[in-house]
C-alpha cells in the first residue's frame, strides 16, 4: 500500500512538472523514485517474501505490486527516453501480459492508479516507520555497527489509538534496519539502558551494542555476502543451486558463527551442502571479514 501510494504521488508530481515545463524536475523525480523508493526501500522489504519457495498469497501480492509499479514506470519514462521505454515495454510488459499490452508503449494511456488501491493512512504509517528506520541506520553508522549486523532490541513509542496499525507494519523497521525485536508501546515508561535515536515522527530507543549472539549472526551475514559476491563473479543464475561449498577459517568466533548458522547461510546462498573444513583448502578464494581470514571453495559439479 505504501509503494502504490508513493507511485500515485510520483505520477501526479511528474504530470504537474510537465504542465509547467519543468522537465528536469520531472526526470529527477522519476530517478529518485526508482533509486530510493523502489530499489533501496521496496526491494529491500520484499526480498524475504520473493525467496519463499512455495506459491503463497504474500508472494503473489509482491509480484503483482512489483509488476504494476514497473509497468507504470515504463509508461512514465516514455516521454524522456522513448527508445529505452519501448525496449522495456516489449521485454517486460508484452512478455508477461501480451494479451493486454498495446503494440507500443507510446500507444498506452498516461499512467494512473485506481482509487481503490490508494490508502493514505497506511502510507503515512509506513512512511513514519521508514523515517524511524533511517534514524536507526544513522545511529548505527555513528556507533560503527554495520547494517548486516542485527541490533537486539528497539522500542518505538506510538499513539495509543494507532498501535495496532503500526504493529501490522513494524516489519518495515525490523527488516530495513535489521532489528531482532521491535517493541511498540504508547508511553515512555520502562525504557532503561537504551539510547534515544529518533525523536520525530516517533520517539525511538535502541541499544546500540553487540553481544556474542548478535555478533555471530552479523558474521554469518558477512559470510553470506561473500558467497553471493562469489556467485556473481562466476555469473551463476540466481536460481542455480551450488551442490557443495567448503569454508575454512582459523578464527574461532567466525567458525562458531558459520557452524551455528550453517542452514541459514546455505538457504540464503542456495548451497545444497555447506562444509566447514578442519583443514586449509586448496584452490579456494580468500576473503577478509573484520580482519578475520575466510577461505571459500565452490564446487559446481
Tab-separated table of C-alpha atoms in Angstrom:
chain	number	residue	atom	x	y	z
A	1	UNK	CA	0.000	0.000	0.000
A	2	UNK	CA	2.878	2.331	0.775
A	3	UNK	CA	4.589	1.641	-2.548
A	4	UNK	CA	1.400	2.084	-4.578
A	5	UNK	CA	0.623	5.404	-2.887
A	6	UNK	CA	4.202	6.597	-3.481
A	7	UNK	CA	3.787	5.691	-7.156
A	8	UNK	CA	0.494	7.593	-7.244
A	9	UNK	CA	2.182	10.725	-5.848
A	10	UNK	CA	5.045	10.376	-8.324
A	11	UNK	CA	2.646	10.244	-11.287
A	12	UNK	CA	0.835	13.369	-10.042
A	13	UNK	CA	4.084	15.247	-9.451
A	14	UNK	CA	5.534	14.352	-12.847
A	15	UNK	CA	2.312	15.469	-14.500
A	16	UNK	CA	2.458	18.843	-12.711
A	17	UNK	CA	6.122	19.337	-13.612
A	18	UNK	CA	5.464	18.605	-17.282
A	19	UNK	CA	2.489	21.003	-17.352
A	20	UNK	CA	4.826	23.722	-16.045
A	21	UNK	CA	7.607	22.730	-18.472
A	22	UNK	CA	9.866	21.746	-15.571
A	23	UNK	CA	11.181	18.763	-17.456
A	24	UNK	CA	14.341	18.466	-15.362
A	25	UNK	CA	12.298	18.261	-12.153
A	26	UNK	CA	10.081	15.554	-13.637
A	27	UNK	CA	13.078	13.476	-14.724
A	28	UNK	CA	14.749	13.948	-11.343
A	29	UNK	CA	11.592	12.823	-9.509
A	30	UNK	CA	11.418	9.613	-11.571
A	31	UNK	CA	15.093	8.826	-10.990
A	32	UNK	CA	14.795	9.460	-7.253
A	33	UNK	CA	11.752	7.198	-7.066
A	34	UNK	CA	13.494	4.346	-8.889
A	35	UNK	CA	16.642	4.545	-6.746
A	36	UNK	CA	15.267	5.426	-3.308
A	37	UNK	CA	11.676	4.197	-3.157
A	38	UNK	CA	11.798	1.171	-5.463
A	39	UNK	CA	15.354	-0.138	-5.172
A	40	UNK	CA	16.558	0.891	-1.721
A	41	UNK	CA	13.270	0.580	0.156
A	42	UNK	CA	10.645	-1.615	-1.514
A	43	UNK	CA	13.024	-4.223	-2.949
A	44	UNK	CA	14.788	-4.477	0.417
A	45	UNK	CA	11.487	-5.139	2.182
A	46	UNK	CA	10.103	-7.720	-0.239
A	47	UNK	CA	13.284	-9.753	-0.675
A	48	UNK	CA	12.411	-12.308	2.067
A	49	UNK	CA	8.963	-12.899	0.522
A	50	UNK	CA	10.343	-13.243	-3.004
A	51	UNK	CA	12.636	-16.047	-1.800
A	52	UNK	CA	9.726	-18.110	-0.449
A	53	UNK	CA	9.770	-21.392	-2.377
A	54	UNK	CA	6.016	-22.065	-2.107
A	55	UNK	CA	3.371	-20.287	-4.184
A	56	UNK	CA	1.732	-18.375	-1.313
A	57	UNK	CA	-0.583	-15.299	-1.395
A	58	UNK	CA	2.000	-12.873	0.076
A	59	UNK	CA	4.477	-13.833	-2.646
A	60	UNK	CA	1.862	-13.329	-5.365
A	61	UNK	CA	0.927	-9.934	-3.860
A	62	UNK	CA	4.557	-8.821	-4.007
A	63	UNK	CA	4.932	-9.853	-7.651
A	64	UNK	CA	1.643	-8.202	-8.619
A	65	UNK	CA	2.630	-4.928	-6.920
A	66	UNK	CA	6.100	-5.004	-8.453
A	67	UNK	CA	4.638	-5.656	-11.908
A	68	UNK	CA	2.202	-2.753	-11.536
A	69	UNK	CA	4.975	-0.431	-10.412
A	70	UNK	CA	7.416	-1.308	-13.190
A	71	UNK	CA	4.706	-1.194	-15.861
A	72	UNK	CA	3.595	2.298	-14.847
A	73	UNK	CA	7.196	3.491	-14.534
A	74	UNK	CA	7.900	2.349	-18.094
A	75	UNK	CA	4.961	4.454	-19.298
A	76	UNK	CA	6.200	7.352	-17.186
A	77	UNK	CA	9.702	7.393	-18.679
A	78	UNK	CA	8.440	7.096	-22.273
A	79	UNK	CA	8.458	10.886	-22.953
A	80	UNK	CA	12.021	11.164	-21.630
A	81	UNK	CA	13.629	8.003	-23.024
A	82	UNK	CA	11.350	6.742	-25.826
A	83	UNK	CA	13.639	4.017	-27.162
A	84	UNK	CA	14.529	2.649	-23.755
A	85	UNK	CA	10.868	2.685	-22.711
A	86	UNK	CA	9.875	0.842	-25.889
A	87	UNK	CA	12.548	-1.810	-25.327
A	88	UNK	CA	11.495	-2.324	-21.697
A	89	UNK	CA	7.815	-2.423	-22.651
A	90	UNK	CA	8.370	-5.251	-25.146
A	91	UNK	CA	10.832	-7.124	-22.915
A	92	UNK	CA	8.715	-6.863	-19.777
A	93	UNK	CA	5.067	-5.855	-20.246
A	94	UNK	CA	4.355	-7.611	-23.555
A	95	UNK	CA	6.243	-10.690	-22.427
A	96	UNK	CA	4.248	-11.036	-19.195
A	97	UNK	CA	0.816	-9.854	-20.362
A	98	UNK	CA	0.843	-9.923	-24.153
A	99	UNK	CA	-2.948	-10.016	-24.440
A	100	UNK	CA	-3.447	-6.755	-22.561
A	101	UNK	CA	-0.405	-4.929	-23.934
A	102	UNK	CA	-0.514	-2.458	-26.811
A	103	UNK	CA	1.684	-2.655	-29.869
A	104	UNK	CA	3.833	0.124	-28.433
A	105	UNK	CA	4.289	1.852	-25.083
A	106	UNK	CA	3.587	5.107	-26.939
A	107	UNK	CA	0.026	3.894	-27.601
A	108	UNK	CA	-0.617	3.487	-23.883
A	109	UNK	CA	-2.618	5.951	-21.818
A	110	UNK	CA	-0.874	8.123	-19.253
A	111	UNK	CA	-0.329	6.021	-16.084
A	112	UNK	CA	-2.953	6.147	-13.339
A	113	UNK	CA	-3.522	4.240	-10.115
A	114	UNK	CA	-7.092	3.023	-9.406
A	115	UNK	CA	-8.551	4.869	-6.419
A	116	UNK	CA	-9.489	1.612	-4.684
A	117	UNK	CA	-5.775	0.798	-4.362
A	118	UNK	CA	-4.947	4.039	-2.556
A	119	UNK	CA	-4.683	4.033	1.231
A	120	UNK	CA	-3.231	7.280	2.554
A	121	UNK	CA	-3.389	6.263	6.211
A	122	UNK	CA	-1.355	3.109	5.612
A	123	UNK	CA	1.110	5.144	3.547
A	124	UNK	CA	1.564	7.595	6.444
A	125	UNK	CA	2.187	4.820	8.982
A	126	UNK	CA	4.767	3.074	6.796
A	127	UNK	CA	6.416	6.428	5.954
A	128	UNK	CA	6.766	7.158	9.686
A	129	UNK	CA	8.409	3.772	10.227
A	130	UNK	CA	10.802	4.331	7.320
A	131	UNK	CA	11.818	7.645	8.918
A	132	UNK	CA	12.437	5.795	12.180
A	133	UNK	CA	14.467	3.129	10.351
A	134	UNK	CA	16.608	5.779	8.638
A	135	UNK	CA	17.343	7.354	12.043
A	136	UNK	CA	18.371	3.947	13.384
A	137	UNK	CA	20.679	3.440	10.393
A	138	UNK	CA	22.269	6.835	11.035
A	139	UNK	CA	22.793	5.906	14.700
A	140	UNK	CA	24.275	2.568	13.585
A	141	UNK	CA	26.767	4.331	11.346
A	142	UNK	CA	27.763	6.668	14.166
A	143	UNK	CA	28.277	3.708	16.512
A	144	UNK	CA	30.216	1.742	13.882
A	145	UNK	CA	27.659	-1.083	13.660
A	146	UNK	CA	27.245	-2.363	10.109
A	147	UNK	CA	23.768	-2.762	8.658
A	148	UNK	CA	24.200	-6.507	8.190
A	149	UNK	CA	24.772	-6.891	11.924
A	150	UNK	CA	21.475	-7.166	13.852
A	151	UNK	CA	20.513	-4.949	16.779
A	152	UNK	CA	18.781	-6.912	19.513
A	153	UNK	CA	16.011	-4.516	20.576
A	154	UNK	CA	14.302	-1.270	19.600
A	155	UNK	CA	11.400	0.411	21.414
A	156	UNK	CA	9.120	2.757	19.443
A	157	UNK	CA	6.564	4.994	21.171
A	158	UNK	CA	3.408	5.273	19.060
A	159	UNK	CA	-0.054	6.815	19.618
A	160	UNK	CA	-2.282	4.573	21.729
A	161	UNK	CA	-5.136	4.661	19.187
A	162	UNK	CA	-2.890	3.533	16.310
A	163	UNK	CA	-0.716	0.930	17.958
A	164	UNK	CA	-2.329	-1.962	16.038
A	165	UNK	CA	-1.829	-0.241	12.667
A	166	UNK	CA	1.835	0.346	13.476
A	167	UNK	CA	2.193	-3.238	14.694
A	168	UNK	CA	0.978	-4.541	11.318
A	169	UNK	CA	3.764	-2.580	9.605
A	170	UNK	CA	6.561	-2.976	12.160
A	171	UNK	CA	8.495	-5.311	9.859
A	172	UNK	CA	9.468	-2.158	7.956
A	173	UNK	CA	11.804	-1.296	10.832
A	174	UNK	CA	12.711	-4.900	11.563
A	175	UNK	CA	13.809	-5.713	8.007
A	176	UNK	CA	15.037	-2.330	6.755
A	177	UNK	CA	17.129	-1.506	9.850
A	178	UNK	CA	17.920	-5.152	10.748
A	179	UNK	CA	16.379	-5.332	14.218
A	180	UNK	CA	15.798	-8.615	16.052
A	181	UNK	CA	12.937	-7.397	18.233
A	182	UNK	CA	10.751	-4.317	17.639
A	183	UNK	CA	8.638	-3.326	20.649
A	184	UNK	CA	5.753	-0.866	20.263
A	185	UNK	CA	4.300	0.935	23.275
A	186	UNK	CA	2.290	4.092	23.863
A	187	UNK	CA	4.286	5.505	26.824
A	188	UNK	CA	7.932	6.245	27.572
A	189	UNK	CA	7.805	4.180	30.748
A	190	UNK	CA	10.048	1.166	31.379
A	191	UNK	CA	12.709	2.345	28.944
A	192	UNK	CA	16.088	1.758	30.582
A	193	UNK	CA	19.633	1.468	29.302
A	194	UNK	CA	18.522	2.438	25.797
A	195	UNK	CA	19.678	5.342	23.675
A	196	UNK	CA	17.264	7.810	22.076
A	197	UNK	CA	17.944	7.503	18.341
A	198	UNK	CA	14.888	9.320	16.974
A	199	UNK	CA	12.512	11.983	18.355
A	200	UNK	CA	10.230	12.553	15.367
A	201	UNK	CA	7.976	11.293	13.924
A	202	UNK	CA	8.049	8.603	16.657
A	203	UNK	CA	10.319	8.577	19.739
A	204	UNK	CA	12.594	5.565	19.298
A	205	UNK	CA	15.101	3.946	21.644
A	206	UNK	CA	17.729	1.341	20.859
A	207	UNK	CA	20.611	-0.490	22.491
A	208	UNK	CA	23.496	0.099	20.104
A	209	UNK	CA	25.692	-2.705	21.371
A	210	UNK	CA	26.538	-6.157	20.083
A	211	UNK	CA	26.628	-9.248	22.286
A	212	UNK	CA	28.214	-12.502	21.144
A	213	UNK	CA	24.918	-13.809	19.764
A	214	UNK	CA	24.211	-10.810	17.531
A	215	UNK	CA	27.884	-10.573	16.607
A	216	UNK	CA	27.847	-14.170	15.361
A	217	UNK	CA	24.692	-13.559	13.334
A	218	UNK	CA	26.347	-10.490	11.812
A	219	UNK	CA	29.417	-12.533	10.893
A	220	UNK	CA	27.157	-15.165	9.304
A	221	UNK	CA	25.556	-12.455	7.174
A	222	UNK	CA	29.016	-11.288	6.129
A	223	UNK	CA	29.790	-14.852	5.019
A	224	UNK	CA	26.542	-14.852	3.026
A	225	UNK	CA	27.574	-11.598	1.375
A	226	UNK	CA	30.959	-13.051	0.348
A	227	UNK	CA	29.393	-16.159	-1.175
A	228	UNK	CA	26.823	-14.040	-3.022
A	229	UNK	CA	29.600	-11.874	-4.460
A	230	UNK	CA	31.450	-15.048	-5.444
A	231	UNK	CA	28.314	-16.339	-7.206
A	232	UNK	CA	28.012	-13.059	-9.094
A	233	UNK	CA	31.652	-13.185	-10.185
A	234	UNK	CA	31.054	-16.702	-11.533
A	235	UNK	CA	27.952	-15.379	-13.354
A	236	UNK	CA	25.708	-18.023	-11.817
A	237	UNK	CA	21.965	-17.570	-12.429
A	238	UNK	CA	20.113	-16.559	-9.272
A	239	UNK	CA	18.208	-19.862	-9.094
A	240	UNK	CA	21.262	-22.111	-9.574
A	241	UNK	CA	21.849	-24.395	-6.598
A	242	UNK	CA	25.517	-24.979	-5.780
A	243	UNK	CA	25.930	-28.703	-4.931
A	244	UNK	CA	28.759	-28.232	-2.457
A	245	UNK	CA	30.721	-25.407	-0.838
A	246	UNK	CA	33.696	-25.583	1.513
A	247	UNK	CA	34.701	-22.899	4.001
A	248	UNK	CA	37.736	-22.685	6.243
A	249	UNK	CA	38.847	-20.192	8.881
A	250	UNK	CA	41.263	-20.280	11.780
A	251	UNK	CA	39.237	-17.702	13.693
A	252	UNK	CA	37.279	-19.445	16.459
A	253	UNK	CA	34.368	-16.975	16.632
A	254	UNK	CA	33.886	-16.894	12.849
A	255	UNK	CA	33.955	-20.686	12.676
A	256	UNK	CA	31.452	-20.879	15.524
A	257	UNK	CA	29.176	-18.422	13.703
A	258	UNK	CA	29.308	-20.442	10.461
A	259	UNK	CA	28.518	-23.676	12.265
A	260	UNK	CA	25.644	-22.130	14.216
A	261	UNK	CA	24.078	-20.507	11.153
A	262	UNK	CA	25.050	-23.162	8.606
A	263	UNK	CA	21.436	-23.798	7.473
A	264	UNK	CA	20.719	-20.061	7.204
A	265	UNK	CA	23.864	-19.455	5.141
A	266	UNK	CA	23.044	-22.413	2.866
A	267	UNK	CA	19.476	-21.225	2.320
A	268	UNK	CA	20.426	-17.625	1.547
A	269	UNK	CA	23.213	-18.586	-0.867
A	270	UNK	CA	21.485	-21.609	-2.444
A	271	UNK	CA	24.182	-24.060	-1.401
A	272	UNK	CA	22.980	-27.650	-1.047
A	273	UNK	CA	25.810	-28.783	1.222
A	274	UNK	CA	27.951	-26.302	3.186
A	275	UNK	CA	31.006	-27.979	4.700
A	276	UNK	CA	33.138	-26.363	7.396
A	277	UNK	CA	36.587	-27.785	6.736
A	278	UNK	CA	39.037	-28.688	9.509
A	279	UNK	CA	41.986	-28.306	7.161
A	280	UNK	CA	43.168	-25.434	4.913
A	281	UNK	CA	41.619	-25.535	1.453
A	282	UNK	CA	43.345	-25.682	-1.909
A	283	UNK	CA	42.069	-23.706	-4.900
A	284	UNK	CA	39.971	-21.580	-2.554
A	285	UNK	CA	39.114	-17.879	-2.692
A	286	UNK	CA	40.463	-15.814	0.206
A	287	UNK	CA	38.231	-13.217	1.869
A	288	UNK	CA	38.545	-10.959	4.887
A	289	UNK	CA	35.740	-10.353	7.402
A	290	UNK	CA	36.530	-7.861	10.154
A	291	UNK	CA	40.207	-8.764	9.869
A	292	UNK	CA	39.436	-12.489	10.028
A	293	UNK	CA	40.585	-14.633	7.093
A	294	UNK	CA	37.986	-16.831	5.408
A	295	UNK	CA	38.574	-19.276	2.547
A	296	UNK	CA	35.714	-20.384	0.296
A	297	UNK	CA	35.651	-23.018	-2.445
A	298	UNK	CA	32.523	-23.596	-4.521
A	299	UNK	CA	32.117	-26.933	-6.291
A	300	UNK	CA	29.660	-26.661	-9.170
A	301	UNK	CA	29.816	-30.250	-10.406
